[in-house]
mmCIF file of C-alpha atoms in Angstrom:
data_model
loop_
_atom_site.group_PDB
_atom_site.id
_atom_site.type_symbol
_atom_site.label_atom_id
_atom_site.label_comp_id
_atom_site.label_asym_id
_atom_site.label_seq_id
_atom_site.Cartn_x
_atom_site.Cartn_y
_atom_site.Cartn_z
ATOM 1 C CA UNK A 1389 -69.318 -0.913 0.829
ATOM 2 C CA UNK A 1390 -68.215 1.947 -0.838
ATOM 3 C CA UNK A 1391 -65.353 2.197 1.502
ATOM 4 C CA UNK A 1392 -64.395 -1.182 1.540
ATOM 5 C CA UNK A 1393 -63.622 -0.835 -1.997
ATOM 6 C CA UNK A 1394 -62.009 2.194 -1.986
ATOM 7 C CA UNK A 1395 -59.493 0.909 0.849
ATOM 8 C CA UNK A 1396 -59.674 -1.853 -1.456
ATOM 9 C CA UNK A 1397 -58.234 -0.285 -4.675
ATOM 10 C CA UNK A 1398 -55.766 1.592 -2.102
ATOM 11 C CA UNK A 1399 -53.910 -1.742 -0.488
ATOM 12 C CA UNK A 1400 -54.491 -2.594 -4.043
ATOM 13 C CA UNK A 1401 -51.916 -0.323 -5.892
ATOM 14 C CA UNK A 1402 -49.400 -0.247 -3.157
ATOM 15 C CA UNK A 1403 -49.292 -3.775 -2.992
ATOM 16 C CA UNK A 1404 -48.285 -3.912 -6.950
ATOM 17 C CA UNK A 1405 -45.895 -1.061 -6.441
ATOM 18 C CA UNK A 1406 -42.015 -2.072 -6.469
ATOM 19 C CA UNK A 1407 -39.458 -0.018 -5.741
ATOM 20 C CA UNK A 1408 -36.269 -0.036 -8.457
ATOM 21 C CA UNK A 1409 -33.816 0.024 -5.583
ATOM 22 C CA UNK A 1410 -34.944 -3.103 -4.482
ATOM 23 C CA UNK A 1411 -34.280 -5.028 -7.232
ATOM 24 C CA UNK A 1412 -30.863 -6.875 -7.533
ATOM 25 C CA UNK A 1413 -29.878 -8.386 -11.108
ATOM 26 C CA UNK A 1414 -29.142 -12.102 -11.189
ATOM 27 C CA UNK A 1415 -25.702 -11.329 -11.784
ATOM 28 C CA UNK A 1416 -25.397 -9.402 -8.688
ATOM 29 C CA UNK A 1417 -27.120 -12.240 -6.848
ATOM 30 C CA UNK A 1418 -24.551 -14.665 -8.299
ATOM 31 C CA UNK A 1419 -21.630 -12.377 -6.865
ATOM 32 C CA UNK A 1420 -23.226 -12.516 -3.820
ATOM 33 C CA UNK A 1421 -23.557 -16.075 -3.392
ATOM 34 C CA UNK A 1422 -20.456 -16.940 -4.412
ATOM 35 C CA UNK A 1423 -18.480 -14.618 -2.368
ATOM 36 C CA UNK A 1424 -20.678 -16.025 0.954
ATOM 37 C CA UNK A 1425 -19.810 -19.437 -0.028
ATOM 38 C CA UNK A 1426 -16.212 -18.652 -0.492
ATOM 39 C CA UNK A 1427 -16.255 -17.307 3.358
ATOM 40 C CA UNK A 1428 -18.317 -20.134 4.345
ATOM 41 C CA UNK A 1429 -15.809 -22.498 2.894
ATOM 42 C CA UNK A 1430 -12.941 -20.787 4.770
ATOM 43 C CA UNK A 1431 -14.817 -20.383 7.918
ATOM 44 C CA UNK A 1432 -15.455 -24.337 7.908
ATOM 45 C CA UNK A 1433 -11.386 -24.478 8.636
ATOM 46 C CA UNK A 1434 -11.717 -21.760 11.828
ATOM 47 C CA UNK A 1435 -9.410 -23.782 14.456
ATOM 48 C CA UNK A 1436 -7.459 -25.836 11.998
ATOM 49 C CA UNK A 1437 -3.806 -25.572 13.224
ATOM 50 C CA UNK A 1438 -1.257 -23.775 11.034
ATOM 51 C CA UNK A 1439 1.120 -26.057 8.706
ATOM 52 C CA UNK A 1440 3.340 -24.419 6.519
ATOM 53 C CA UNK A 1441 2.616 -25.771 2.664
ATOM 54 C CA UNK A 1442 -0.842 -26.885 4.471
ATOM 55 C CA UNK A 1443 -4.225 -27.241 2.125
ATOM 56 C CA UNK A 1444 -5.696 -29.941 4.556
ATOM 57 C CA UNK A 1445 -8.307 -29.131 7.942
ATOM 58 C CA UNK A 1446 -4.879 -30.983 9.192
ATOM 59 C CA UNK A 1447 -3.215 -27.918 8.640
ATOM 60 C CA UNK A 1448 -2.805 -24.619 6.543
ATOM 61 C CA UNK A 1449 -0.366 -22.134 5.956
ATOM 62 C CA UNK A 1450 -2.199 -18.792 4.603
ATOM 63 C CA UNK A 1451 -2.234 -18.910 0.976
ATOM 64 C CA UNK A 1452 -3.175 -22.858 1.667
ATOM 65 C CA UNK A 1453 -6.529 -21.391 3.337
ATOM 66 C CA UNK A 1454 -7.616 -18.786 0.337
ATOM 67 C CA UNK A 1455 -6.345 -21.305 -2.631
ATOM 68 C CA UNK A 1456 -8.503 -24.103 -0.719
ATOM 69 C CA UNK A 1457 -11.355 -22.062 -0.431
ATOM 70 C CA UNK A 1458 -11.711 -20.465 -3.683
ATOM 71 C CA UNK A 1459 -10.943 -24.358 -5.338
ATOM 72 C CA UNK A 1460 -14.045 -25.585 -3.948
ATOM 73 C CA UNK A 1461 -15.941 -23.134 -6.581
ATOM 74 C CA UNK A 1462 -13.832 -24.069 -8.832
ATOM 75 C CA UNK A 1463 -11.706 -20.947 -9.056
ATOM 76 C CA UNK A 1464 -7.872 -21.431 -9.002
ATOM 77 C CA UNK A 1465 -5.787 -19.017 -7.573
ATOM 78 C CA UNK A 1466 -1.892 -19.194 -7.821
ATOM 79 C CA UNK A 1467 -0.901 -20.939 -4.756
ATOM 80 C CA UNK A 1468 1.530 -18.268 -2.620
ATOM 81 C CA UNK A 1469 0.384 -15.164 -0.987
ATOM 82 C CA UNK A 1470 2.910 -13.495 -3.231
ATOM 83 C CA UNK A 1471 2.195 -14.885 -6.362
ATOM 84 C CA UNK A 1472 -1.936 -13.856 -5.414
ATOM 85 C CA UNK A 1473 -1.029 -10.513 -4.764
ATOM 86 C CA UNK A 1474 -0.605 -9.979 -8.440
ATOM 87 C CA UNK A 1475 -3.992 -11.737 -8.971
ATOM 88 C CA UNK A 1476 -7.406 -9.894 -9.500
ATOM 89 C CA UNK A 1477 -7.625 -6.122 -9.405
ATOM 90 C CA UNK A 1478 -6.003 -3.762 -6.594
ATOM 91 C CA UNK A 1479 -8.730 -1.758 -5.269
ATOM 92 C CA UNK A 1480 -9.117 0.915 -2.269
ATOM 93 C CA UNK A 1481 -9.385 -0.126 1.157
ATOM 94 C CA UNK A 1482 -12.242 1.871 1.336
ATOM 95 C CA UNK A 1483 -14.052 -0.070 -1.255
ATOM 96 C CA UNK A 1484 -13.238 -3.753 0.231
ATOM 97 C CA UNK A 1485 -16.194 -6.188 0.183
ATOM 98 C CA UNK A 1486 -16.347 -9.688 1.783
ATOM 99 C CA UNK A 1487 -13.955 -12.289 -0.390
ATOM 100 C CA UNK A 1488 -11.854 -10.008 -1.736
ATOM 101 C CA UNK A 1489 -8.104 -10.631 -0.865
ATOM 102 C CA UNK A 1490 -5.424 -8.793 1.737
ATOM 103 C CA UNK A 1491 -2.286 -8.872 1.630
ATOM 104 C CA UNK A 1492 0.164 -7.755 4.460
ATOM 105 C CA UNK A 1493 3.853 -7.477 4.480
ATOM 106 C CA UNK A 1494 4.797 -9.115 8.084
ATOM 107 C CA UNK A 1495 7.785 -9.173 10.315
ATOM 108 C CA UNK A 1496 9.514 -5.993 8.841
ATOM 109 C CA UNK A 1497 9.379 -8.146 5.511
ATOM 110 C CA UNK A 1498 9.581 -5.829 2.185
ATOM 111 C CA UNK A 1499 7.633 -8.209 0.027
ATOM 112 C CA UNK A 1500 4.128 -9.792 0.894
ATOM 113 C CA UNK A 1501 4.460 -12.643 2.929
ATOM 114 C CA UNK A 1502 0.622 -13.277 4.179
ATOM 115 C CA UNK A 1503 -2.712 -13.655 2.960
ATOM 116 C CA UNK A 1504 -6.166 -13.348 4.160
ATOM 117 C CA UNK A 1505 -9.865 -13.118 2.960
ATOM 118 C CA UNK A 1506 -12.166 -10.623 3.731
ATOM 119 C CA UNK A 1507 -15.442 -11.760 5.622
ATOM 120 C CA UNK A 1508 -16.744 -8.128 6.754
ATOM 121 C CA UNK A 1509 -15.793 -4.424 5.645
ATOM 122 C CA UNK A 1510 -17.757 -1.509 6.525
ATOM 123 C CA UNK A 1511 -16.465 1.987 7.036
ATOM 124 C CA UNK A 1512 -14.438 1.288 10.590
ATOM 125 C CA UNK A 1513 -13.273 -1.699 9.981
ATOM 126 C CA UNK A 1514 -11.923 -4.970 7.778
ATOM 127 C CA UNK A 1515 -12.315 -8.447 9.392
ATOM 128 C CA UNK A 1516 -10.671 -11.163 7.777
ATOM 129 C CA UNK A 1517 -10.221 -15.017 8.111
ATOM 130 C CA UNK A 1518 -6.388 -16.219 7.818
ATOM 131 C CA UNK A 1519 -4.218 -18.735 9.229
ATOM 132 C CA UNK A 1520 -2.108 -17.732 11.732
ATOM 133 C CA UNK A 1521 1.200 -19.234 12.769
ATOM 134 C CA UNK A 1522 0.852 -19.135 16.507
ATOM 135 C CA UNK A 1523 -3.045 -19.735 16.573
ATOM 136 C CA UNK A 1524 -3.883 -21.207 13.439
ATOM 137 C CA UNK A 1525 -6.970 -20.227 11.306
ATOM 138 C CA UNK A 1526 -8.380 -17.554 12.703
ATOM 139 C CA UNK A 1527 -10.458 -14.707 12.205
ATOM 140 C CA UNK A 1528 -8.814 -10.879 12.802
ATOM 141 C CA UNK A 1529 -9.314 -7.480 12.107
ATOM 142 C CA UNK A 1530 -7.306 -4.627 10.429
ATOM 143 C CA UNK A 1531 -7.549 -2.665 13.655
ATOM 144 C CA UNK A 1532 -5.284 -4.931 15.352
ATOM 145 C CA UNK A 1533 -2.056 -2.785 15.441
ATOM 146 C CA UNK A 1534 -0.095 -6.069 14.351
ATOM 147 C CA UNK A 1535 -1.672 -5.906 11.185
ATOM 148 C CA UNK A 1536 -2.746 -2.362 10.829
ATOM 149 C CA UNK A 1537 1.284 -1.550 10.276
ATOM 150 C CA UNK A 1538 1.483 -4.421 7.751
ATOM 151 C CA UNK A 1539 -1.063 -4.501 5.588
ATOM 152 C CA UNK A 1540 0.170 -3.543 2.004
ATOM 153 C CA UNK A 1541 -3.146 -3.903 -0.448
ATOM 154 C CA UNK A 1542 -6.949 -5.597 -1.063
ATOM 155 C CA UNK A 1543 -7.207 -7.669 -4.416
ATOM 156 C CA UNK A 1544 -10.805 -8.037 -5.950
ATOM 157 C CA UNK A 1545 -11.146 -11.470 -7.661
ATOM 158 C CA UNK A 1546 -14.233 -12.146 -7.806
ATOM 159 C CA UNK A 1547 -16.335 -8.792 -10.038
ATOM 160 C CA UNK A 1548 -19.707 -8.499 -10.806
#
C-alpha cells in the first residue's frame, strides 16, 4: 500500500506539471488560425484556370487569388500585385511564415508583376500557392529556378 501511494503522489505531480513552452497565448492561436484559413481559402481555388482581372473559381489572375482569399476574413488588400507589395511589412526571407505575401518581378520585368501566398517555409525552402498563366492556380516553390531569379520580397500582413 505504501507503494501504491507513493507511485501515487509521483504520477500525481507530473501529471499537474506544465511546461511554459507549451503554452501558446490566445493571440498567437488567433494568428494561427487565421493564417491556415487564409491558405485553406486559396487552396479551395487549386485548378481554377488563370483569367486576367479574375476573382471567380471561373478564373484568377494572381493578385485576384490573394485579394479573394484574404476577403473571405474580411481583410482587404489593394487589388494588384503591385499595389500589395507596398502592403504589410517587408520582412526576411528567412523569417517567412505561411500567409505572408511574395512578390516576384517576372519576365525580365523591373517592377513586381506577380503575387503569391505562402503555404510552407522552413529553412530550405518557400512553397507558395499562385495563379499561373499557363497552368492556372497552382502551388510552387522558390526553388524552381523560374522563380528563384524573380522573386523580389515577402510582405507580412497578418502580425501577431
Amino acid at each position: 500500500m505504501k507503494h501504491f501511494l507513493y507511485l501515487l503522489l509521483v504520477v500525481f505531480v507530473f501529471a499537474s506539471c506544465k511546461s511554459s513552452h507549451s503554452s501558446v497565448s490566445n493571440s498567437d492561436k488567433k494568428a494561427i488560425e487565421l493564417s491556415d484559413n487564409l491558405v485553406d481559402n486559396a487552396k479551395d481555388n487549386l485548378g481554377s484556370p488563370y483569367k486576367f482581372g479574375g476573382t471567380t473559381k471561373n478564373g484568377f489572375d494572381c493578385s485576384g487569388l490573394v485579394f479573394t482569399a484574404y476577403k473571405k476574413e474580411e481583410i482587404i488588400l489593394p487589388r494588384t500585385s503591385i499595389e500589395m507589395s507596398n502592403y504589410g511589412k517587408r520582412i526576411k526571407k528567412e523569417d517567412a511564415r505561411k500567409a505572408d505575401l511574395i512578390f516576384f518581378k517576372t519576365g525580365g520585368s523591373s517592377k513586381i508583376n506577380h503575387v503569391g501566398l505562402i503555404v510552407d517555409s522552413n529553412h530550405d525552402d518557400i512553397k507558395f500557392i499562385h495563379s499561373s498563366t499557363k497552368k492556372g492556380v497552382i502551388i510552387s516553390s522558390l526553388k524552381e529556378d523560374y522563380y528563384r531569379k524573380s522573386f523580389s520580397h515577402i510582405n507580412r500582413v497578418i502580425d501577431n
